[in-house]
Amino acid sequence: MTRKQTVLAIVLGGIVANALDIIVHGFLLNPIYADASILFRTDFSPLWLTLGDFVSVAVFVWVYARVRSCFGAGAAGGAAFGVYAGVLIGFPTHIFLNLVLVEFSYGLAWAWTINEMVWCVAVGSIVGRIAGERNAATAGA
């Protein structure tokens, strides 16, 4: 990936990641969080969550750039990588949280795991599309 593609992938991926987090955690799962309020800090700045998504996308792009030849070109290849990344990151992490945190229910663990999968597939498809643009442009030359 070129530097321009990398920056574009991080910016667009970060925007999508933040939008998904607002929808899922801010609206869909918010009623469940009220029952598990002991889990969450109230003295933090949402800016850190926003920046955290961009950092997560940057790491995602970095790893994808190194393994993308295994997944094919374009949005479909990026989404395929996202499936694997989502399972790798989400499944063990969130299920283990259920095992060690009292207020973190099994249902919430699965909701977070599914969200991780959706997040990775969505970001992966964007990153794959952006990374595939150079391949398409040079293929015709």
mmCIF file of N, CA and C in Angstrom, residues 59-114:
data_model
loop_
_atom_site.group_PDB
_atom_site.id
_atom_site.type_symbol
_atom_site.label_atom_id
_atom_site.label_comp_id
_atom_site.label_asym_id
_atom_site.label_seq_id
_atom_site.Cartn_x
_atom_site.Cartn_y
_atom_site.Cartn_z
ATOM 1 N N VAL A 59 -3.549 -0.174 13.400
ATOM 2 C CA VAL A 59 -2.957 -1.502 13.600
ATOM 3 C C VAL A 59 -3.565 -2.499 12.624
ATOM 4 N N PHE A 60 -4.884 -2.425 12.429
ATOM 5 C CA PHE A 60 -5.584 -3.290 11.486
ATOM 6 C C PHE A 60 -4.994 -3.119 10.081
ATOM 7 N N VAL A 61 -4.810 -1.881 9.644
ATOM 8 C CA VAL A 61 -4.246 -1.586 8.319
ATOM 9 C C VAL A 61 -2.822 -2.120 8.220
ATOM 10 N N TRP A 62 -2.036 -1.926 9.254
ATOM 11 C CA TRP A 62 -0.653 -2.399 9.269
ATOM 12 C C TRP A 62 -0.584 -3.915 9.078
ATOM 13 N N VAL A 63 -1.417 -4.642 9.819
ATOM 14 C CA VAL A 63 -1.414 -6.106 9.690
ATOM 15 C C VAL A 63 -1.958 -6.509 8.319
ATOM 16 N N TYR A 64 -3.057 -5.894 7.896
ATOM 17 C CA TYR A 64 -3.635 -6.230 6.589
ATOM 18 C C TYR A 64 -2.631 -6.015 5.457
ATOM 19 N N ALA A 65 -1.878 -4.934 5.524
ATOM 20 C CA ALA A 65 -0.910 -4.638 4.465
ATOM 21 C C ALA A 65 0.134 -5.749 4.340
ATOM 22 N N ARG A 66 0.393 -6.440 5.434
ATOM 23 C CA ARG A 66 1.395 -7.500 5.399
ATOM 24 C C ARG A 66 0.847 -8.854 4.986
ATOM 25 N N VAL A 67 -0.455 -9.053 5.108
ATOM 26 C CA VAL A 67 -1.022 -10.377 4.806
ATOM 27 C C VAL A 67 -2.058 -10.342 3.684
ATOM 28 N N ARG A 68 -2.264 -9.204 3.069
ATOM 29 C CA ARG A 68 -3.356 -9.072 2.105
ATOM 30 C C ARG A 68 -3.241 -10.003 0.905
ATOM 31 N N SER A 69 -2.052 -10.419 0.555
ATOM 32 C CA SER A 69 -1.909 -11.327 -0.581
ATOM 33 C C SER A 69 -2.579 -12.679 -0.310
ATOM 34 N N CYS A 70 -2.807 -12.998 0.940
ATOM 35 C CA CYS A 70 -3.483 -14.261 1.309
ATOM 36 C C CYS A 70 -4.998 -14.179 1.157
ATOM 37 N N PHE A 71 -5.546 -12.980 1.044
ATOM 38 C CA PHE A 71 -6.995 -12.815 1.085
ATOM 39 C C PHE A 71 -7.617 -12.310 -0.205
ATOM 40 N N GLY A 72 -6.852 -12.038 -1.219
ATOM 41 C CA GLY A 72 -7.410 -11.521 -2.461
ATOM 42 C C GLY A 72 -7.513 -10.015 -2.427
ATOM 43 N N ALA A 73 -7.804 -9.462 -3.570
ATOM 44 C CA ALA A 73 -7.830 -8.011 -3.729
ATOM 45 C C ALA A 73 -9.213 -7.444 -3.469
ATOM 46 N N GLY A 74 -9.246 -6.159 -3.233
ATOM 47 C CA GLY A 74 -10.490 -5.422 -3.146
ATOM 48 C C GLY A 74 -11.237 -5.587 -1.841
ATOM 49 N N ALA A 75 -12.473 -5.104 -1.863
ATOM 50 C CA ALA A 75 -13.317 -5.107 -0.670
ATOM 51 C C ALA A 75 -13.578 -6.518 -0.163
ATOM 52 N N ALA A 76 -13.763 -7.474 -1.068
ATOM 53 C CA ALA A 76 -14.037 -8.857 -0.650
ATOM 54 C C ALA A 76 -12.840 -9.450 0.091
ATOM 55 N N GLY A 77 -11.648 -9.201 -0.383
ATOM 56 C CA GLY A 77 -10.451 -9.688 0.298
ATOM 57 C C GLY A 77 -10.274 -9.038 1.661
ATOM 58 N N GLY A 78 -10.539 -7.746 1.725
ATOM 59 C CA GLY A 78 -10.456 -7.045 3.013
ATOM 60 C C GLY A 78 -11.495 -7.544 3.996
ATOM 61 N N ALA A 79 -12.703 -7.816 3.502
ATOM 62 C CA ALA A 79 -13.753 -8.356 4.370
ATOM 63 C C ALA A 79 -13.393 -9.753 4.857
ATOM 64 N N ALA A 80 -12.789 -10.562 3.987
ATOM 65 C CA ALA A 80 -12.352 -11.908 4.394
ATOM 66 C C ALA A 80 -11.308 -11.807 5.503
ATOM 67 N N PHE A 81 -10.353 -10.897 5.351
ATOM 68 C CA PHE A 81 -9.383 -10.672 6.423
ATOM 69 C C PHE A 81 -10.107 -10.232 7.692
ATOM 70 N N GLY A 82 -11.128 -9.390 7.538
ATOM 71 C CA GLY A 82 -11.889 -8.918 8.691
ATOM 72 C C GLY A 82 -12.560 -10.038 9.462
ATOM 73 N N VAL A 83 -13.052 -11.049 8.757
ATOM 74 C CA VAL A 83 -13.666 -12.199 9.435
ATOM 75 C C VAL A 83 -12.633 -12.872 10.333
ATOM 76 N N TYR A 84 -11.466 -13.155 9.779
ATOM 77 C CA TYR A 84 -10.419 -13.810 10.561
ATOM 78 C C TYR A 84 -9.947 -12.928 11.720
ATOM 79 N N ALA A 85 -9.751 -11.640 11.453
ATOM 80 C CA ALA A 85 -9.304 -10.730 12.507
ATOM 81 C C ALA A 85 -10.362 -10.609 13.600
ATOM 82 N N GLY A 86 -11.630 -10.539 13.207
ATOM 83 C CA GLY A 86 -12.704 -10.425 14.186
ATOM 84 C C GLY A 86 -12.787 -11.626 15.104
ATOM 85 N N VAL A 87 -12.632 -12.810 14.535
ATOM 86 C CA VAL A 87 -12.643 -14.024 15.355
ATOM 87 C C VAL A 87 -11.407 -14.051 16.251
ATOM 88 N N LEU A 88 -10.251 -13.750 15.681
ATOM 89 C CA LEU A 88 -9.007 -13.781 16.430
ATOM 90 C C LEU A 88 -9.031 -12.803 17.604
ATOM 91 N N ILE A 89 -9.525 -11.611 17.377
ATOM 92 C CA ILE A 89 -9.532 -10.583 18.410
ATOM 93 C C ILE A 89 -10.738 -10.743 19.345
ATOM 94 N N GLY A 90 -11.901 -10.875 18.764
ATOM 95 C CA GLY A 90 -13.129 -10.796 19.552
ATOM 96 C C GLY A 90 -13.498 -12.019 20.348
ATOM 97 N N PHE A 91 -13.421 -13.186 19.735
ATOM 98 C CA PHE A 91 -13.958 -14.372 20.403
ATOM 99 C C PHE A 91 -13.272 -14.671 21.730
ATOM 100 N N PRO A 92 -11.960 -14.883 21.739
ATOM 101 C CA PRO A 92 -11.380 -15.233 23.042
ATOM 102 C C PRO A 92 -11.440 -14.082 24.045
ATOM 103 N N THR A 93 -11.197 -12.880 23.581
ATOM 104 C CA THR A 93 -11.168 -11.733 24.492
ATOM 105 C C THR A 93 -12.493 -11.540 25.213
ATOM 106 N N HIS A 94 -13.576 -11.513 24.480
ATOM 107 C CA HIS A 94 -14.864 -11.208 25.097
ATOM 108 C C HIS A 94 -15.427 -12.379 25.892
ATOM 109 N N ILE A 95 -15.197 -13.573 25.446
ATOM 110 C CA ILE A 95 -15.649 -14.722 26.219
ATOM 111 C C ILE A 95 -14.872 -14.799 27.535
ATOM 112 N N PHE A 96 -13.566 -14.513 27.499
ATOM 113 C CA PHE A 96 -12.783 -14.515 28.733
ATOM 114 C C PHE A 96 -13.239 -13.408 29.686
ATOM 115 N N LEU A 97 -13.667 -12.263 29.159
ATOM 116 C CA LEU A 97 -14.190 -11.205 30.030
ATOM 117 C C LEU A 97 -15.384 -11.714 30.820
ATOM 118 N N ASN A 98 -16.216 -12.508 30.178
ATOM 119 C CA ASN A 98 -17.360 -13.099 30.869
ATOM 120 C C ASN A 98 -16.907 -14.007 32.018
ATOM 121 N N LEU A 99 -15.781 -14.638 31.853
ATOM 122 C CA LEU A 99 -15.299 -15.559 32.874
ATOM 123 C C LEU A 99 -14.657 -14.857 34.067
ATOM 124 N N VAL A 100 -14.179 -13.634 33.879
ATOM 125 C CA VAL A 100 -13.454 -12.960 34.963
ATOM 126 C C VAL A 100 -14.163 -11.747 35.560
ATOM 127 N N LEU A 101 -15.145 -11.192 34.864
ATOM 128 C CA LEU A 101 -15.870 -10.033 35.384
ATOM 129 C C LEU A 101 -17.281 -10.438 35.801
ATOM 130 N N VAL A 102 -17.638 -10.118 37.007
ATOM 131 C CA VAL A 102 -18.922 -10.551 37.567
ATOM 132 C C VAL A 102 -20.105 -9.977 36.799
ATOM 133 N N GLU A 103 -20.062 -8.723 36.463
ATOM 134 C CA GLU A 103 -21.196 -8.065 35.820
ATOM 135 C C GLU A 103 -21.198 -8.165 34.293
ATOM 136 N N PHE A 104 -20.245 -8.906 33.735
ATOM 137 C CA PHE A 104 -20.142 -9.030 32.277
ATOM 138 C C PHE A 104 -20.806 -10.337 31.862
ATOM 139 N N SER A 105 -22.042 -10.249 31.413
ATOM 140 C CA SER A 105 -22.842 -11.443 31.137
ATOM 141 C C SER A 105 -22.361 -12.180 29.880
ATOM 142 N N TYR A 106 -22.753 -13.430 29.796
ATOM 143 C CA TYR A 106 -22.431 -14.255 28.630
ATOM 144 C C TYR A 106 -23.071 -13.668 27.370
ATOM 145 N N GLY A 107 -24.291 -13.176 27.498
ATOM 146 C CA GLY A 107 -24.959 -12.540 26.361
ATOM 147 C C GLY A 107 -24.216 -11.303 25.885
ATOM 148 N N LEU A 108 -23.733 -10.506 26.827
ATOM 149 C CA LEU A 108 -22.962 -9.319 26.465
ATOM 150 C C LEU A 108 -21.639 -9.717 25.805
ATOM 151 N N ALA A 109 -21.034 -10.792 26.281
ATOM 152 C CA ALA A 109 -19.800 -11.288 25.667
ATOM 153 C C ALA A 109 -20.037 -11.631 24.200
ATOM 154 N N TRP A 110 -21.147 -12.298 23.911
ATOM 155 C CA TRP A 110 -21.461 -12.634 22.522
ATOM 156 C C TRP A 110 -21.832 -11.398 21.714
ATOM 157 N N ALA A 111 -22.521 -10.441 22.315
ATOM 158 C CA ALA A 111 -22.848 -9.201 21.604
ATOM 159 C C ALA A 111 -21.569 -8.467 21.210
ATOM 160 N N TRP A 112 -20.609 -8.398 22.117
ATOM 161 C CA TRP A 112 -19.337 -7.754 21.808
ATOM 162 C C TRP A 112 -18.558 -8.538 20.753
ATOM 163 N N THR A 113 -18.623 -9.852 20.815
ATOM 164 C CA THR A 113 -17.929 -10.676 19.816
ATOM 165 C C THR A 113 -18.514 -10.456 18.433
ATOM 166 N N ILE A 114 -19.825 -10.451 18.332
ATOM 167 C CA ILE A 114 -20.485 -10.203 17.036
ATOM 168 C C ILE A 114 -20.169 -8.796 16.552
#
